[in-house]
XYZ file of C-alpha atoms in Angstrom:
641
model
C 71.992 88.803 186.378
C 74.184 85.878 186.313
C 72.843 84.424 183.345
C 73.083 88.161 181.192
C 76.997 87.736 182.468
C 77.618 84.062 181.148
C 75.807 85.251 177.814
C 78.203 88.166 177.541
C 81.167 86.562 178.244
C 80.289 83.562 176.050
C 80.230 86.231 172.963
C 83.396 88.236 173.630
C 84.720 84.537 173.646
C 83.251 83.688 170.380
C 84.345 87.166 168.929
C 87.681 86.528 170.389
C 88.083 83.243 169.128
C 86.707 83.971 165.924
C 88.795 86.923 165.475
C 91.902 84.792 166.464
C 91.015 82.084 164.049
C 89.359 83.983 161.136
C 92.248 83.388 158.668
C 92.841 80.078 159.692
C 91.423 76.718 157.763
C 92.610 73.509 157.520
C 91.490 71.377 154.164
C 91.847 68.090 152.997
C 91.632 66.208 150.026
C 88.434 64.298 149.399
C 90.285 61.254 150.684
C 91.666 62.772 153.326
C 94.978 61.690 152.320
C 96.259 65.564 151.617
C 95.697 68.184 154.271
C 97.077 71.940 153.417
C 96.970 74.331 157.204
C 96.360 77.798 155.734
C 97.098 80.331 158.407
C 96.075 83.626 157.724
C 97.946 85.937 159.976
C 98.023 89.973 160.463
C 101.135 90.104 158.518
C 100.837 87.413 156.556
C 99.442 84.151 155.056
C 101.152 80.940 155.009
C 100.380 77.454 154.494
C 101.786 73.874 155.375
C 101.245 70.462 153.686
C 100.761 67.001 155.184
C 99.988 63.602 152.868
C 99.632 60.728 154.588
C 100.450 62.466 158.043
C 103.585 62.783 156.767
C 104.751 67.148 156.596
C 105.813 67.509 153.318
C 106.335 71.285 153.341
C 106.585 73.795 156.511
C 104.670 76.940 156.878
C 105.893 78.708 153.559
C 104.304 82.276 152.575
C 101.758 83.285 149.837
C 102.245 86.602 149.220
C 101.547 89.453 146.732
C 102.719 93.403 147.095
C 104.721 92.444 149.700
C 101.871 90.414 151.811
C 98.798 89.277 152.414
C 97.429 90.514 155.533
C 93.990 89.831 157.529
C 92.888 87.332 155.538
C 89.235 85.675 156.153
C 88.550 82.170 155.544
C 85.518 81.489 153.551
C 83.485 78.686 152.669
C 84.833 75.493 151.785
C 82.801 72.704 149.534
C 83.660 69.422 147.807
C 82.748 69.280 144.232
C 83.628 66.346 142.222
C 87.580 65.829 142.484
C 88.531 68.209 144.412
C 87.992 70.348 147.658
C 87.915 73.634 147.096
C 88.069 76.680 149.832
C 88.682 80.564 149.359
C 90.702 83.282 151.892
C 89.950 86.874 151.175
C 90.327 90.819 152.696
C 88.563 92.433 150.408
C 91.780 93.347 148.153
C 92.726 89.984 147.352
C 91.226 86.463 147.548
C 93.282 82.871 147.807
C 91.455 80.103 145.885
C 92.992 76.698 147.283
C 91.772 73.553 144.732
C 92.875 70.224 146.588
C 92.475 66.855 144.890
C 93.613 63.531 145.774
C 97.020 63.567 144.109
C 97.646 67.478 143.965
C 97.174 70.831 145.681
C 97.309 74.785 144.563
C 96.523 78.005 144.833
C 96.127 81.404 143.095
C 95.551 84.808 143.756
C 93.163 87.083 142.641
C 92.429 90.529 142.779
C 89.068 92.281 143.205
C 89.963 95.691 141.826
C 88.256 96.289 138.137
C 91.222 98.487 137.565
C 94.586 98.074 136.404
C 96.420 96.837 139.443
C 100.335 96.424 138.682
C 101.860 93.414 140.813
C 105.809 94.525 142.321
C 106.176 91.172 143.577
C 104.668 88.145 144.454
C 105.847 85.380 147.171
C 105.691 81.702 146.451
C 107.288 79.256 149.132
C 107.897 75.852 149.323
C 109.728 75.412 152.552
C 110.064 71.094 152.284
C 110.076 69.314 155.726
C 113.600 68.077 155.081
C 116.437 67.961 153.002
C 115.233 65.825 150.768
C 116.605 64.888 147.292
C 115.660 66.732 144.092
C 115.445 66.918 139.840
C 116.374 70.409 139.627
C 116.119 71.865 136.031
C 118.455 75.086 135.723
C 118.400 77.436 133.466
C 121.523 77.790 131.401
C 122.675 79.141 127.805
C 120.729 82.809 128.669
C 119.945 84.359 125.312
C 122.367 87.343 124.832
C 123.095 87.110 128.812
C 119.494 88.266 129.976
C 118.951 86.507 132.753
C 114.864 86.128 131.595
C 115.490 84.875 128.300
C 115.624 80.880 128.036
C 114.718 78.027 125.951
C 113.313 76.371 128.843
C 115.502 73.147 127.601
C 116.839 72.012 130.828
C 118.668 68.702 131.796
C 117.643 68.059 135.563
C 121.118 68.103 137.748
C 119.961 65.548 140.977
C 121.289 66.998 143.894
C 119.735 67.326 147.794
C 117.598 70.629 148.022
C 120.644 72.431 150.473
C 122.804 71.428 147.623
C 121.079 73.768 145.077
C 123.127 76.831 143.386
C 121.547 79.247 145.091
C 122.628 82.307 142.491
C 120.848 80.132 139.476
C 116.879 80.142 138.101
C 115.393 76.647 137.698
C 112.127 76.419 135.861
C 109.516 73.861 136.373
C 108.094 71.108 137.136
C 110.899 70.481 140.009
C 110.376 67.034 141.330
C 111.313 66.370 145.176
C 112.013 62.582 146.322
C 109.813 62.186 149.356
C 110.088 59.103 152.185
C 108.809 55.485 151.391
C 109.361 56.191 147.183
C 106.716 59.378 147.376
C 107.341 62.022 145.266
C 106.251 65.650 145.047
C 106.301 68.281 142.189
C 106.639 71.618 142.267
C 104.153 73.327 139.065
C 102.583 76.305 137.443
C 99.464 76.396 135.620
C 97.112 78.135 133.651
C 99.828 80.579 133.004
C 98.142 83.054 130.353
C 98.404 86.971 131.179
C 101.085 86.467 134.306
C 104.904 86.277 133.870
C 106.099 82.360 134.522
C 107.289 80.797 137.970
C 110.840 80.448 137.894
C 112.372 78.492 141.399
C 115.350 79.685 143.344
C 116.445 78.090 146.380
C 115.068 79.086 149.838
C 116.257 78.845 153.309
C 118.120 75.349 154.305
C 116.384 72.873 152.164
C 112.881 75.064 150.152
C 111.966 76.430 146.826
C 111.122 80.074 146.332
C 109.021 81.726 142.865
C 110.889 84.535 140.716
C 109.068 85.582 137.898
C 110.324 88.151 135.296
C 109.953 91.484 135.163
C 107.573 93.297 132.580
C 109.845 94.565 129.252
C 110.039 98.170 128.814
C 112.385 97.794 125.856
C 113.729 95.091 123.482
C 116.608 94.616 120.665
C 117.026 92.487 117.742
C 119.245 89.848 119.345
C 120.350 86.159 120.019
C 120.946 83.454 117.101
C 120.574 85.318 113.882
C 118.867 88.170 115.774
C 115.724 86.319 115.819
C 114.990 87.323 119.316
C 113.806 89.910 120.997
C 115.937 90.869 123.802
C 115.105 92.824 126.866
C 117.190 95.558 127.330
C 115.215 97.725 129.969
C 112.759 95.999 132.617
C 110.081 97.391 134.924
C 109.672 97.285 139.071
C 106.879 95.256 138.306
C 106.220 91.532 137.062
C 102.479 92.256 135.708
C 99.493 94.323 135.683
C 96.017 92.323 136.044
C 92.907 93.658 137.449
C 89.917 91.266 138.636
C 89.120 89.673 135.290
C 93.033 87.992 134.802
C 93.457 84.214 134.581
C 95.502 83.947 136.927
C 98.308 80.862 137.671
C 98.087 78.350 140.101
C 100.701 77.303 142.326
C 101.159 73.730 143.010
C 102.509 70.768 143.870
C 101.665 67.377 143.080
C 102.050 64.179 145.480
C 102.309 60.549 144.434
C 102.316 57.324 145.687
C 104.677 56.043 142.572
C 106.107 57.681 140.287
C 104.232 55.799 137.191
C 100.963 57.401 138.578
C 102.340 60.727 136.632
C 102.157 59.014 133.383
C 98.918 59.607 133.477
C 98.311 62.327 135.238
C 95.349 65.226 134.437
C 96.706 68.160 136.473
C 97.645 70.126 133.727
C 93.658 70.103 132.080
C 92.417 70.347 135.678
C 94.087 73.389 136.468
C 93.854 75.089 133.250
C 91.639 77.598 131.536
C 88.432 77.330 129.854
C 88.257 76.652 126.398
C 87.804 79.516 124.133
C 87.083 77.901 121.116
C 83.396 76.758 120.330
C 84.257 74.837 117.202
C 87.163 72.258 117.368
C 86.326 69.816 114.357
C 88.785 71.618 112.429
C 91.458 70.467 114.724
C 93.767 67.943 112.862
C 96.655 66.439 114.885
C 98.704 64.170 113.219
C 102.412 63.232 111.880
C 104.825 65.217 110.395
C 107.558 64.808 107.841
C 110.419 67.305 108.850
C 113.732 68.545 107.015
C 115.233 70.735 109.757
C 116.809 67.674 112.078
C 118.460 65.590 109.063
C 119.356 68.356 107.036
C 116.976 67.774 103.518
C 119.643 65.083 103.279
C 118.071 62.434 100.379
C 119.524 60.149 98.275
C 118.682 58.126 95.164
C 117.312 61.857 93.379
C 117.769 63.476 90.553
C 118.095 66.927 91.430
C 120.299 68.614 94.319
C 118.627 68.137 97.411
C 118.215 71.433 99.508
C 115.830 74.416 100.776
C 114.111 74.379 97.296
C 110.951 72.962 95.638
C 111.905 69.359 94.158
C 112.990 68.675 97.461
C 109.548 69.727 99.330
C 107.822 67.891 96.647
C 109.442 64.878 97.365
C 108.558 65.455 101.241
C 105.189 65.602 100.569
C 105.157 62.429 98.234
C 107.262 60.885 100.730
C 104.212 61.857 103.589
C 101.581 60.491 101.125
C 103.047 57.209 100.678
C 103.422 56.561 104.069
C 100.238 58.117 105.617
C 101.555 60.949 107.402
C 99.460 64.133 107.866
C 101.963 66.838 107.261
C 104.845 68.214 106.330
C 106.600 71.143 107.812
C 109.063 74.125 105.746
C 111.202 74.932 108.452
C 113.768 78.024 108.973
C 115.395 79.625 105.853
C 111.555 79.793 103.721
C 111.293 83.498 104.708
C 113.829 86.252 105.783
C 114.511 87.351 109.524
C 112.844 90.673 108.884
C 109.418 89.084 107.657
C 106.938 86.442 106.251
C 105.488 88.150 103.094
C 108.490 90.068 101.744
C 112.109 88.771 99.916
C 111.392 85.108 100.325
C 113.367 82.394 99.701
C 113.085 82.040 95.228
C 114.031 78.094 95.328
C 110.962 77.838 97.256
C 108.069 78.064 95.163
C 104.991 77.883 97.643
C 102.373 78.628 94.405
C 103.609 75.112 93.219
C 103.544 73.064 96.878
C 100.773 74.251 98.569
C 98.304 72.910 95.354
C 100.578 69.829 94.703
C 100.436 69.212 98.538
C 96.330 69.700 98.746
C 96.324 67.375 95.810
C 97.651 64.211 97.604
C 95.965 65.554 101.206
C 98.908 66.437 102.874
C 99.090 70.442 104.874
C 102.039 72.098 104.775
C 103.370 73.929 108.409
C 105.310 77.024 108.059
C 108.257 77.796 110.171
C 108.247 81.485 111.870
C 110.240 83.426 114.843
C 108.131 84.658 116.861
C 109.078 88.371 116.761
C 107.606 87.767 112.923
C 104.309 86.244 114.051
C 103.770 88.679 116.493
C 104.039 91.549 113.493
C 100.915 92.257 111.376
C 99.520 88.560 112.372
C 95.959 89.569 111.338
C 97.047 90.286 107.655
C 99.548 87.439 107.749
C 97.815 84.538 108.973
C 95.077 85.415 107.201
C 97.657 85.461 103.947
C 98.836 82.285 104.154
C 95.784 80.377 105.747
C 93.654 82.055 102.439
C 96.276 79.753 100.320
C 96.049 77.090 102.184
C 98.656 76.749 104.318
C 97.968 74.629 107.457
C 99.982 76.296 110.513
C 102.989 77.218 111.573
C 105.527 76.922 113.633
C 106.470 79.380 116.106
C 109.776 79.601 117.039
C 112.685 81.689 119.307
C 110.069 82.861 121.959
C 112.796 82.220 124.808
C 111.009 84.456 127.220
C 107.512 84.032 129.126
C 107.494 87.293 130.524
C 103.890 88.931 130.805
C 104.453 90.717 127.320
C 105.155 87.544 125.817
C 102.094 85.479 127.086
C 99.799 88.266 126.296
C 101.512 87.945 122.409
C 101.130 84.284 122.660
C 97.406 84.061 123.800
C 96.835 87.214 120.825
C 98.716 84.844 118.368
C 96.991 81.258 119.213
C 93.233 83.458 118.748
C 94.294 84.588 115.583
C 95.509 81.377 114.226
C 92.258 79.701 115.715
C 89.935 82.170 113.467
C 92.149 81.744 110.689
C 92.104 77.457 111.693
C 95.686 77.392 111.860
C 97.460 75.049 114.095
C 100.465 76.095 116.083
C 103.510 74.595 117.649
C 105.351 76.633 119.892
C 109.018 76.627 120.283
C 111.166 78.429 123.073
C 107.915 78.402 124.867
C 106.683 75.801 127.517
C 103.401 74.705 127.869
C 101.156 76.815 130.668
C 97.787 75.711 129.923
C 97.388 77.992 127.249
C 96.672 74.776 125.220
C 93.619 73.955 126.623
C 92.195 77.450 125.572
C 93.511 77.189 122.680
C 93.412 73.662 121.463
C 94.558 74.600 118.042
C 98.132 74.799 119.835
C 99.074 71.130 119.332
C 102.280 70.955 120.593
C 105.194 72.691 122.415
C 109.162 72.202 122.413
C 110.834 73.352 125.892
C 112.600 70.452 125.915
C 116.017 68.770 125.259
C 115.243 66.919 122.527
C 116.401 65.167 119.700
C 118.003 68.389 118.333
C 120.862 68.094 120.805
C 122.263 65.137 119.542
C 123.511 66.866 116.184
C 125.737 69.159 118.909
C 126.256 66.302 121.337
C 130.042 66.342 122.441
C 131.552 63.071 123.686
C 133.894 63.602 126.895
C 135.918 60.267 127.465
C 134.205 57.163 126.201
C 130.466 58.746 125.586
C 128.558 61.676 124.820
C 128.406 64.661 127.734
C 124.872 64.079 128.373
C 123.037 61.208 129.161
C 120.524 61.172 127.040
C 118.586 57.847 127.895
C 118.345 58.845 131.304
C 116.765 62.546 130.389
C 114.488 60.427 128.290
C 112.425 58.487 130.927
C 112.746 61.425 133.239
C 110.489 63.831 130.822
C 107.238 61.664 131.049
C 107.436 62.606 134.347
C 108.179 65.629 134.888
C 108.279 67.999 131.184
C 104.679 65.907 130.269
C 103.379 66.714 132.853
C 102.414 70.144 131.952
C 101.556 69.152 128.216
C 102.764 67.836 125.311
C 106.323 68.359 123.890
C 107.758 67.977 120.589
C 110.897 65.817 121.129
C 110.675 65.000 117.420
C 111.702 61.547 117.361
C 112.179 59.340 114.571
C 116.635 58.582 114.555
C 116.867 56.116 111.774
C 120.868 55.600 112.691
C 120.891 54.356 116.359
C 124.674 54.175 118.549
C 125.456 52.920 121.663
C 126.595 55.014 124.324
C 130.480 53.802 122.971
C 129.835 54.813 119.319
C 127.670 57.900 119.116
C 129.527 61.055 118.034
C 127.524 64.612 117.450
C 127.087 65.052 113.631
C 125.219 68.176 112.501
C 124.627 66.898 108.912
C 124.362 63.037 109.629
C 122.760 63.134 113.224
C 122.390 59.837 115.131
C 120.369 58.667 118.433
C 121.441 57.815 121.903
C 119.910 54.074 122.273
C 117.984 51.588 120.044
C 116.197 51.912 117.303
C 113.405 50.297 119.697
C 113.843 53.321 122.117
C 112.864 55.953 119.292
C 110.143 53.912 118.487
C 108.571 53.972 122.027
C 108.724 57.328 121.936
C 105.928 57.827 119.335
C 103.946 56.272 121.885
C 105.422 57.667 125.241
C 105.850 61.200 124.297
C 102.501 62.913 124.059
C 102.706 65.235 120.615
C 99.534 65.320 118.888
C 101.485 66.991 116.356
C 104.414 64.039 115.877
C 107.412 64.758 114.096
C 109.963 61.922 111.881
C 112.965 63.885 112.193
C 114.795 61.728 110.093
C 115.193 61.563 106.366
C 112.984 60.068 103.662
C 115.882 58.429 102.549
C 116.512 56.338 105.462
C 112.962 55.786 106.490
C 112.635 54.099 103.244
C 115.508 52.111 103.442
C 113.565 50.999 107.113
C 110.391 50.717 105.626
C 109.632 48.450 108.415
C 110.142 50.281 110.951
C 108.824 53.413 108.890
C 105.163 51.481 108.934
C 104.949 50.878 112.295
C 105.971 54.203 113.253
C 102.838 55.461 110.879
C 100.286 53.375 111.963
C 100.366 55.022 115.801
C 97.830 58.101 116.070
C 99.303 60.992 117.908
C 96.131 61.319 119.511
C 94.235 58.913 122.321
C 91.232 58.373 124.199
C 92.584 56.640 127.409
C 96.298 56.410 129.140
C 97.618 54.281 131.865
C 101.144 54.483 133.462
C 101.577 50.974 134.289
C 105.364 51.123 135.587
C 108.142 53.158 136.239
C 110.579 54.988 138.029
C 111.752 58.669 137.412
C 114.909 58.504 135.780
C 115.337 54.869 135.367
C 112.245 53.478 133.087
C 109.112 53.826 131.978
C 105.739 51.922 130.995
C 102.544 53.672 129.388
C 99.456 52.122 128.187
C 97.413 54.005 125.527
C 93.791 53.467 123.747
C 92.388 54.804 120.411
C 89.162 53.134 119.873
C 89.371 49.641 120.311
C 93.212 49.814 120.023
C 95.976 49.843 122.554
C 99.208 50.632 122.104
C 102.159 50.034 124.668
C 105.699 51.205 125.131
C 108.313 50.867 127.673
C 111.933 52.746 128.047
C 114.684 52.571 129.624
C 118.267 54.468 130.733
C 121.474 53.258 129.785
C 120.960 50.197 132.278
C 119.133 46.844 130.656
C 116.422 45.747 132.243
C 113.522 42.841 132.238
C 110.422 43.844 132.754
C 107.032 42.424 133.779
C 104.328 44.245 131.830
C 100.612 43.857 133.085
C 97.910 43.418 130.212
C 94.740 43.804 132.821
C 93.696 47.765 130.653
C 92.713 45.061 127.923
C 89.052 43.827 126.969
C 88.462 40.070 127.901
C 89.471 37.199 124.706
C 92.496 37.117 122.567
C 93.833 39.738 121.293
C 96.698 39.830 118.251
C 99.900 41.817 118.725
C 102.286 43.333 117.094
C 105.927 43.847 118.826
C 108.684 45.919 118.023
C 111.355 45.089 120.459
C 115.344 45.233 120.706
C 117.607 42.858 118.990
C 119.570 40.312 120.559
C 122.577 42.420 119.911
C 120.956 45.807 120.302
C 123.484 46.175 123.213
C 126.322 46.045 120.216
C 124.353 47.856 117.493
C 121.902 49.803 118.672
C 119.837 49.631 115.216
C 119.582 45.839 115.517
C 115.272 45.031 116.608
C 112.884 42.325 115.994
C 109.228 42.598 114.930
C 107.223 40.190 115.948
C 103.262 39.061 116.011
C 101.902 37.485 119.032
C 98.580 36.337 120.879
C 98.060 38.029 124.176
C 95.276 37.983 126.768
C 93.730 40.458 129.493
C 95.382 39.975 132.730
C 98.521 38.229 131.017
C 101.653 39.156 132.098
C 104.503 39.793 129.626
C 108.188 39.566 130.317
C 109.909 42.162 128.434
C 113.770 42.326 128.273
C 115.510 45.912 127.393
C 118.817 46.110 126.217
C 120.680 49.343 127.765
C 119.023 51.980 126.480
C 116.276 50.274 125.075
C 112.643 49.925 124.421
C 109.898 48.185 123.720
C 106.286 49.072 121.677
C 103.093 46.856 121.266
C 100.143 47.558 119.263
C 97.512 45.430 120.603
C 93.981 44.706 118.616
């Protein structure tokens, strides 16, 4: 009798307890290092965060319709990187992915049908009021509060210090204790609104995401946009085969160990393409940034066909891949109809083929999205390489459905694409024929550039070795470098038709190998690259493509070092803010012997006149340690053979 009573009261424990604890799980990174507590409540499921025993972010709530209620843990496994466990009620499951330097989530649904989301909860409730690189959002396209560039400089202010009626997008970047850092990230972002952050409580981050468009207008610059004008009370509709986004947020020891960082391509989508030979990065000669400003010619330089011919003898010379037509080829209303006469793309696209140089198309996106079958088809038939996609400014679910529609039918039609208004969400790695992405303050600005005292507004240098970090983490972004005219922070002015650089001409040239752009622009003009044709032939003999990256130093915000391989190759750059510096860069990445290499550094009185460098050649050695000096806002590039 006794023993039928112990055996019955063991399993009402063991139901009890396992009712009690059903929804709860604690996982850790496969080096134990990162440890998420995922409490699945009645109500609702939360989750906490722990790295090095430290809390990093207090129970903050995953939600979706309002909650997530009786959730079930299920089974958790290690599988090469990462740890990987699932929470489900039948309606929903959590997937959590947990690696050694990152941790997310993302919901699913089970239903096969059309399931339309109202809402979904995203916290990041941080363990203190720590310090943050908060991106807002800012110049709204025609005021709707959606529609954005995603071009954000990153005000640095504690997290209880945040505006809390203002959108931020992301990566958001939180200073942790002992120099540790944490990011706040979306990915694999390709049938779901984006995650916009908004602060939360006394010192978190919560997710907005925009509503789904129920009607648009003609609007923004040149009416090139499409403007929102009536929204739904509902971000998306997904059923159980959606990609759907992660959540995450990255944790680091150092900041350099971003520089190198896979998140993005762990997180993201499968590829969809089963050919990718066709794939061509390379370098770009572009006429937007400097205006078609040449000199030296015979004919009036302008929007007109002597003037693309010369860009594409100019891109022959030097080795460069492509060139790109930019805005004013085509009308606002469409890509077939009332071109532009001065352009005369029977003549370039043969003389182009000729000396094996593609020609990119510029193209709002409200155009590509129209008859893109017949039109990419069109143009790809004569011979036209890709084009560029610009004046998205929204990431609403309407506009990554268009996006993943457009990148498919480029890839059948093997077109490359560079998106503009448009971040990168992972979207790349599905589509690989998507080589590069703006959302990002880049060289453009300084045409625009105000000064306010003794310098411009913005400090450029600074947002320059904060965007490895943070903006490349997520993918590639086209910066276009390239400044041929260089100014100190006491000499630069804003010049729409002559544009200049913050820093040295040694800082522009870093870029080329800092910035990640598999499609790389030279913003500046012929002209004045071949008035540098030193610096012109370094710039062309970096690929904007490599097998291997390293970060070997850095700090957000104040500098940078990166390592990259093609081949047998290496190629190094370092940056910094408006603050010199001397630097000790490690050589250990390199093969044992001598190795020759060439160095493009600043001036002696780079610090004066910012277009003042030195190349130099030099024998180096694996393990040797170079001092490198920077002048303020500087740079410094190897190539290393």
């Amino acid at each position: 009798m006794m023993k039928r009573q112990l055996a019955s009261f063991a399993a009402a424990w063991l139901l009890l307890c396992g009712t009690a604890l059903a929804g709860d799980t604690k996982v850790s990174s496969p080096d134990g290092r990162i440890v998420a507590d995922i409490h699945g409540e009645k109500s609702q499921l939360t989750w906490s965060l722990t790295f090095d025993g430290a809390q990093v972010l207090n129970a903050s709530e995953i939600g979706i319709n309002g909650a997530l209620k009786n959730m079930k843990a299920g089974k958790t496994a290690t599988t090469g990187a990462y740890t990987t466990t699932t929470l489900s009620n039948g309606k929903f499951t959590v997937e959590f992915k947990i690696g050694n330097n990152a941790v997310g989530y993302r919901i699913k649904t089970t239903s096969r049908k059309a399931l339309k989301i109202a809402n979904e909860t995203a916290e990041f409730n941080f363990a203190a009021d720590y310090d943050a690189f908060v991106p807002y959002v800012n110049d709204n396209r025609s005021g709707e509060r959606y529609c954005y560039s995603f071009e954000s400089y990153y005000d640095e202010q504690p997290l209880s210090k945040m505006f809390a009626d203002s959108l931020a997008i992301n990566p958001l970047a939180v200073r942790l204790p002992k120099g540790k850092l944490a990011v706040v990230l979306d990915a694999s972002v390709v049938d779901y609104p984006g995650m916009f952050l908004t602060k939360h409580g006394a010192h978190g981050l919560k997710a907005a995401f925009a509503p789904f468009p129920l009607a648009e207008v003609n609007n923004g610059h040149a009416r090139l946009n499409l403007i929102p004008t009536q929204r739904a009370d509902y971000i998306a509709e997904v059923d159980s085969r959606t990609i759907m986004p992660w959540r995450i947020v990255a944790l680091t020891d150092n900041d350099a160990q971003l520089l190198a960082s896979t998140i993005a391509k762990d997180f993201g989508p499968a590829c969809q393409l089963s050919d990718t030979s066709w794939i061509r990065p390379g370098k770009v000669a572009w006429d937007w940034w400097n205006n078609t400003n040449l000199t030296g010619v015979d004919f009036k330089a302008g929007m007109n066909t002597d003037t693309y011919k010369y860009y594409i003898d100019f891109a022959q010379r030097n080795h460069l891949e492509y060139i790109i037509i930019d805005e004013g080829w085509s009308t606002e209303e469409s890509l077939t109809e009332n071109l532009n006469r001065e352009i005369d793309l029977d003549v370039l696209l043969p003389y182009a083929k000729e000396r094996g140089v593609g020609i990119i198309l510029w193209s709002s996106w409200r155009n590509s999205a129209k008859d893109t079958e017949q039109v990419f088809k069109y143009y790809a038939d004569r011979g036209v390489a890709g084009f560029k996609v610009d004046f998205f400014d929204r990431d609403d679910q309407r506009v990554m459905r268009s996006a993943w529609q457009i990148a498919d039918c480029a890839a059948r039609n093997h077109l490359l694409l560079d998106f503009h208004g448009f971040r990168p969400t992972g979207i790349q790695y599905a589509y690989p024929n998507i080589v590069n992405f703006e959302g990002v303050k880049g060289l453009e600005n300084a045409k625009w550039e105000p000064r306010v005292g003794n310098g411009p507004m913005h400090d450029q240098p600074r947002y320059d070795v904060q965007i490895p970090y943070l903006r490349m983490l997520v993918g590639p972004l086209d910066y276009t470098p390239g400044a041929m005219v260089n100014a100190t922070r006491d000499f630069f002015f804003g010049n729409n038709n002559n544009p200049m650089s913050q820093g040295t001409r040694a800082h522009q040239v870093a870029m080329y190998i800092l910035y990640d752009a598999p499609l790389q622009m030279l913003a500046d003009s012929p002209s004045k690259y071949m008035k540098e044709q030193e610096t012109t032939d370094f710039i062309a003999q970096i690929p904007t493509v490599f097998d291997e990256t390293v970060g070997l130093d850095g700090q957000l915000g104040e500098y940078a070092v990166i390592a990259k391989r093609k081949g047998s190759k290496w190629y190094v750059a370092a940056m910094t803010n408006w603050n010199a510096r001397d630097l000790i860069i490690d050589l250990s990445m390199l093969s044992p012997g001598n190795h020759r290499a060439v160095l493009f550094a600043d001036g002696f009185n780079a610090d004066r006149d910012a277009t003042d460098y030195k190349r130099t050649t030099a024998t180096v050695s694996k393990g040797q340690r170079l001092s490198v000096h920077l002048a303020p806002g500087g740079g410094w590039t190897a190539i290393i053979e």
